[in-house]
């Protein structure tokens, strides 16, 4: 799935810096309080966890265009980063090992041969 966000604002001066966590990508005036830059970083991480990607470019409207590719078909996430993968947990404590089924043992079909 592709999500496209486009605007006619002032744009993002440095797209690479905008994707760096904690860096403001906006061209704010000196002394003005800008964004923390976490929004695009979070969206990028979510997209990458599905096997997708995020790209920043120039909008036909004159501002910024952000394209987000989200994998919907179980694309495997990047296994190189800790915590970005499928977590498997048990709900009811330890599992008991299954006892082997025998024809004469418990769970055998009534019509089974001995």
PDB file of C-alpha atoms in Angstrom:
ATOM      1  CA  UNK A   1       0.000   0.000   0.000  1.00  0.00           C
ATOM      2  CA  UNK A   2       1.258   3.510  -0.770  1.00  0.00           C
ATOM      3  CA  UNK A   3       0.254   6.556   1.251  1.00  0.00           C
ATOM      4  CA  UNK A   4       0.999   9.906  -0.367  1.00  0.00           C
ATOM      5  CA  UNK A   5       0.933  13.155   1.623  1.00  0.00           C
ATOM      6  CA  UNK A   6       1.467  16.381  -0.312  1.00  0.00           C
ATOM      7  CA  UNK A   7       1.191  20.039   0.649  1.00  0.00           C
ATOM      8  CA  UNK A   8       1.816  23.560  -0.642  1.00  0.00           C
ATOM      9  CA  UNK A   9       3.801  24.762   2.379  1.00  0.00           C
ATOM     10  CA  UNK A  10       7.402  25.985   2.519  1.00  0.00           C
ATOM     11  CA  UNK A  11       8.779  22.460   2.075  1.00  0.00           C
ATOM     12  CA  UNK A  12      11.543  20.616   3.888  1.00  0.00           C
ATOM     13  CA  UNK A  13      14.953  22.144   3.299  1.00  0.00           C
ATOM     14  CA  UNK A  14      16.960  18.997   4.133  1.00  0.00           C
ATOM     15  CA  UNK A  15      15.010  15.720   3.746  1.00  0.00           C
ATOM     16  CA  UNK A  16      17.863  13.599   5.162  1.00  0.00           C
ATOM     17  CA  UNK A  17      17.973  15.739   8.291  1.00  0.00           C
ATOM     18  CA  UNK A  18      14.176  15.536   8.573  1.00  0.00           C
ATOM     19  CA  UNK A  19      14.412  11.748   8.774  1.00  0.00           C
ATOM     20  CA  UNK A  20      17.116  11.831  11.436  1.00  0.00           C
ATOM     21  CA  UNK A  21      15.518  11.268  14.828  1.00  0.00           C
ATOM     22  CA  UNK A  22      15.237  14.422  16.886  1.00  0.00           C
ATOM     23  CA  UNK A  23      16.173  16.805  14.068  1.00  0.00           C
ATOM     24  CA  UNK A  24      13.818  19.463  12.827  1.00  0.00           C
ATOM     25  CA  UNK A  25      13.416  19.377   9.077  1.00  0.00           C
ATOM     26  CA  UNK A  26      11.552  22.655   8.807  1.00  0.00           C
ATOM     27  CA  UNK A  27      13.091  25.919   7.770  1.00  0.00           C
ATOM     28  CA  UNK A  28      12.089  27.854  10.877  1.00  0.00           C
ATOM     29  CA  UNK A  29      13.255  31.370  11.653  1.00  0.00           C
ATOM     30  CA  UNK A  30      16.135  31.849  14.067  1.00  0.00           C
ATOM     31  CA  UNK A  31      14.901  31.484  17.626  1.00  0.00           C
ATOM     32  CA  UNK A  32      11.573  29.958  16.591  1.00  0.00           C
ATOM     33  CA  UNK A  33      10.564  26.640  18.041  1.00  0.00           C
ATOM     34  CA  UNK A  34      10.414  23.939  15.363  1.00  0.00           C
ATOM     35  CA  UNK A  35       9.281  20.339  15.452  1.00  0.00           C
ATOM     36  CA  UNK A  36      11.273  17.645  17.195  1.00  0.00           C
ATOM     37  CA  UNK A  37      11.463  15.620  13.976  1.00  0.00           C
ATOM     38  CA  UNK A  38      10.065  12.486  15.618  1.00  0.00           C
ATOM     39  CA  UNK A  39       6.982  12.195  13.396  1.00  0.00           C
ATOM     40  CA  UNK A  40       8.763  11.284  10.165  1.00  0.00           C
ATOM     41  CA  UNK A  41      11.197   9.035  12.025  1.00  0.00           C
ATOM     42  CA  UNK A  42       8.319   7.106  13.596  1.00  0.00           C
ATOM     43  CA  UNK A  43       6.513   6.763  10.256  1.00  0.00           C
ATOM     44  CA  UNK A  44       9.755   5.612   8.577  1.00  0.00           C
ATOM     45  CA  UNK A  45      10.319   2.961  11.260  1.00  0.00           C
ATOM     46  CA  UNK A  46       6.758   1.667  10.960  1.00  0.00           C
ATOM     47  CA  UNK A  47       7.057   1.468   7.164  1.00  0.00           C
ATOM     48  CA  UNK A  48      10.424  -0.320   7.371  1.00  0.00           C
ATOM     49  CA  UNK A  49       9.065  -2.800   9.930  1.00  0.00           C
ATOM     50  CA  UNK A  50       6.614  -3.993   7.245  1.00  0.00           C
ATOM     51  CA  UNK A  51       9.284  -4.209   4.551  1.00  0.00           C
ATOM     52  CA  UNK A  52       8.329  -0.785   3.180  1.00  0.00           C
ATOM     53  CA  UNK A  53      10.014   2.582   2.872  1.00  0.00           C
ATOM     54  CA  UNK A  54       9.521   6.341   3.212  1.00  0.00           C
ATOM     55  CA  UNK A  55      10.674   8.964   0.690  1.00  0.00           C
ATOM     56  CA  UNK A  56      10.558  12.750   0.867  1.00  0.00           C
ATOM     57  CA  UNK A  57      10.437  14.870  -2.262  1.00  0.00           C
ATOM     58  CA  UNK A  58       9.058  18.022  -3.827  1.00  0.00           C
ATOM     59  CA  UNK A  59       5.290  18.270  -4.253  1.00  0.00           C
ATOM     60  CA  UNK A  60       3.635  19.416  -7.474  1.00  0.00           C
ATOM     61  CA  UNK A  61       1.838  21.855  -5.159  1.00  0.00           C
ATOM     62  CA  UNK A  62       5.169  23.502  -4.315  1.00  0.00           C
ATOM     63  CA  UNK A  63       5.696  22.067  -0.841  1.00  0.00           C
ATOM     64  CA  UNK A  64       6.687  18.642   0.387  1.00  0.00           C
ATOM     65  CA  UNK A  65       5.572  15.222  -0.779  1.00  0.00           C
ATOM     66  CA  UNK A  66       6.013  12.223   1.508  1.00  0.00           C
ATOM     67  CA  UNK A  67       5.496   8.735   0.043  1.00  0.00           C
ATOM     68  CA  UNK A  68       5.082   5.865   2.452  1.00  0.00           C
ATOM     69  CA  UNK A  69       5.242   2.270   1.183  1.00  0.00           C
ATOM     70  CA  UNK A  70       3.719  -0.209   3.634  1.00  0.00           C
ATOM     71  CA  UNK A  71       4.159  -3.937   3.050  1.00  0.00           C
ATOM     72  CA  UNK A  72       0.849  -5.785   3.353  1.00  0.00           C
ATOM     73  CA  UNK A  73       1.883  -9.279   2.328  1.00  0.00           C
ATOM     74  CA  UNK A  74       3.943 -10.310   5.317  1.00  0.00           C
ATOM     75  CA  UNK A  75       7.223  -8.905   4.064  1.00  0.00           C
ATOM     76  CA  UNK A  76       9.888  -9.759   6.572  1.00  0.00           C
ATOM     77  CA  UNK A  77      11.192  -6.771   8.512  1.00  0.00           C
ATOM     78  CA  UNK A  78      14.857  -5.884   8.812  1.00  0.00           C
ATOM     79  CA  UNK A  79      16.218  -8.478  11.233  1.00  0.00           C
ATOM     80  CA  UNK A  80      19.392  -6.482  11.884  1.00  0.00           C
ATOM     81  CA  UNK A  81      17.739  -4.191  14.406  1.00  0.00           C
ATOM     82  CA  UNK A  82      16.724  -5.499  17.778  1.00  0.00           C
ATOM     83  CA  UNK A  83      13.036  -5.325  18.605  1.00  0.00           C
ATOM     84  CA  UNK A  84      11.827  -5.058  15.014  1.00  0.00           C
ATOM     85  CA  UNK A  85      10.283  -8.388  14.321  1.00  0.00           C
ATOM     86  CA  UNK A  86       7.516 -10.679  15.305  1.00  0.00           C
ATOM     87  CA  UNK A  87       7.408 -11.422  18.994  1.00  0.00           C
ATOM     88  CA  UNK A  88       6.240 -14.868  19.996  1.00  0.00           C
ATOM     89  CA  UNK A  89       4.877 -15.292  23.504  1.00  0.00           C
ATOM     90  CA  UNK A  90       3.116 -18.019  25.391  1.00  0.00           C
ATOM     91  CA  UNK A  91      -0.162 -17.208  27.046  1.00  0.00           C
ATOM     92  CA  UNK A  92      -0.590 -20.010  29.580  1.00  0.00           C
ATOM     93  CA  UNK A  93       2.836 -20.760  31.005  1.00  0.00           C
ATOM     94  CA  UNK A  94       4.895 -23.807  30.117  1.00  0.00           C
ATOM     95  CA  UNK A  95       3.625 -26.328  27.632  1.00  0.00           C
ATOM     96  CA  UNK A  96       3.689 -29.938  28.641  1.00  0.00           C
ATOM     97  CA  UNK A  97       5.325 -32.283  26.170  1.00  0.00           C
ATOM     98  CA  UNK A  98       2.757 -34.308  24.262  1.00  0.00           C
ATOM     99  CA  UNK A  99       2.599 -37.990  25.024  1.00  0.00           C
ATOM    100  CA  UNK A 100       3.008 -40.194  21.972  1.00  0.00           C
ATOM    101  CA  UNK A 101      -0.234 -41.724  20.771  1.00  0.00           C
ATOM    102  CA  UNK A 102      -0.416 -45.479  20.573  1.00  0.00           C
ATOM    103  CA  UNK A 103      -3.194 -47.637  19.214  1.00  0.00           C
ATOM    104  CA  UNK A 104      -3.965 -48.985  22.688  1.00  0.00           C
ATOM    105  CA  UNK A 105      -3.206 -45.799  24.637  1.00  0.00           C
ATOM    106  CA  UNK A 106      -5.386 -42.862  25.612  1.00  0.00           C
ATOM    107  CA  UNK A 107      -6.783 -40.924  22.693  1.00  0.00           C
ATOM    108  CA  UNK A 108      -6.800 -43.935  20.376  1.00  0.00           C
ATOM    109  CA  UNK A 109      -9.686 -44.278  17.983  1.00  0.00           C
ATOM    110  CA  UNK A 110     -12.245 -46.885  19.069  1.00  0.00           C
ATOM    111  CA  UNK A 111     -11.834 -48.786  15.805  1.00  0.00           C
ATOM    112  CA  UNK A 112      -8.009 -48.784  15.858  1.00  0.00           C
ATOM    113  CA  UNK A 113      -6.208 -52.107  15.463  1.00  0.00           C
ATOM    114  CA  UNK A 114      -4.260 -53.440  18.434  1.00  0.00           C
TER     115      UNK A 114
END
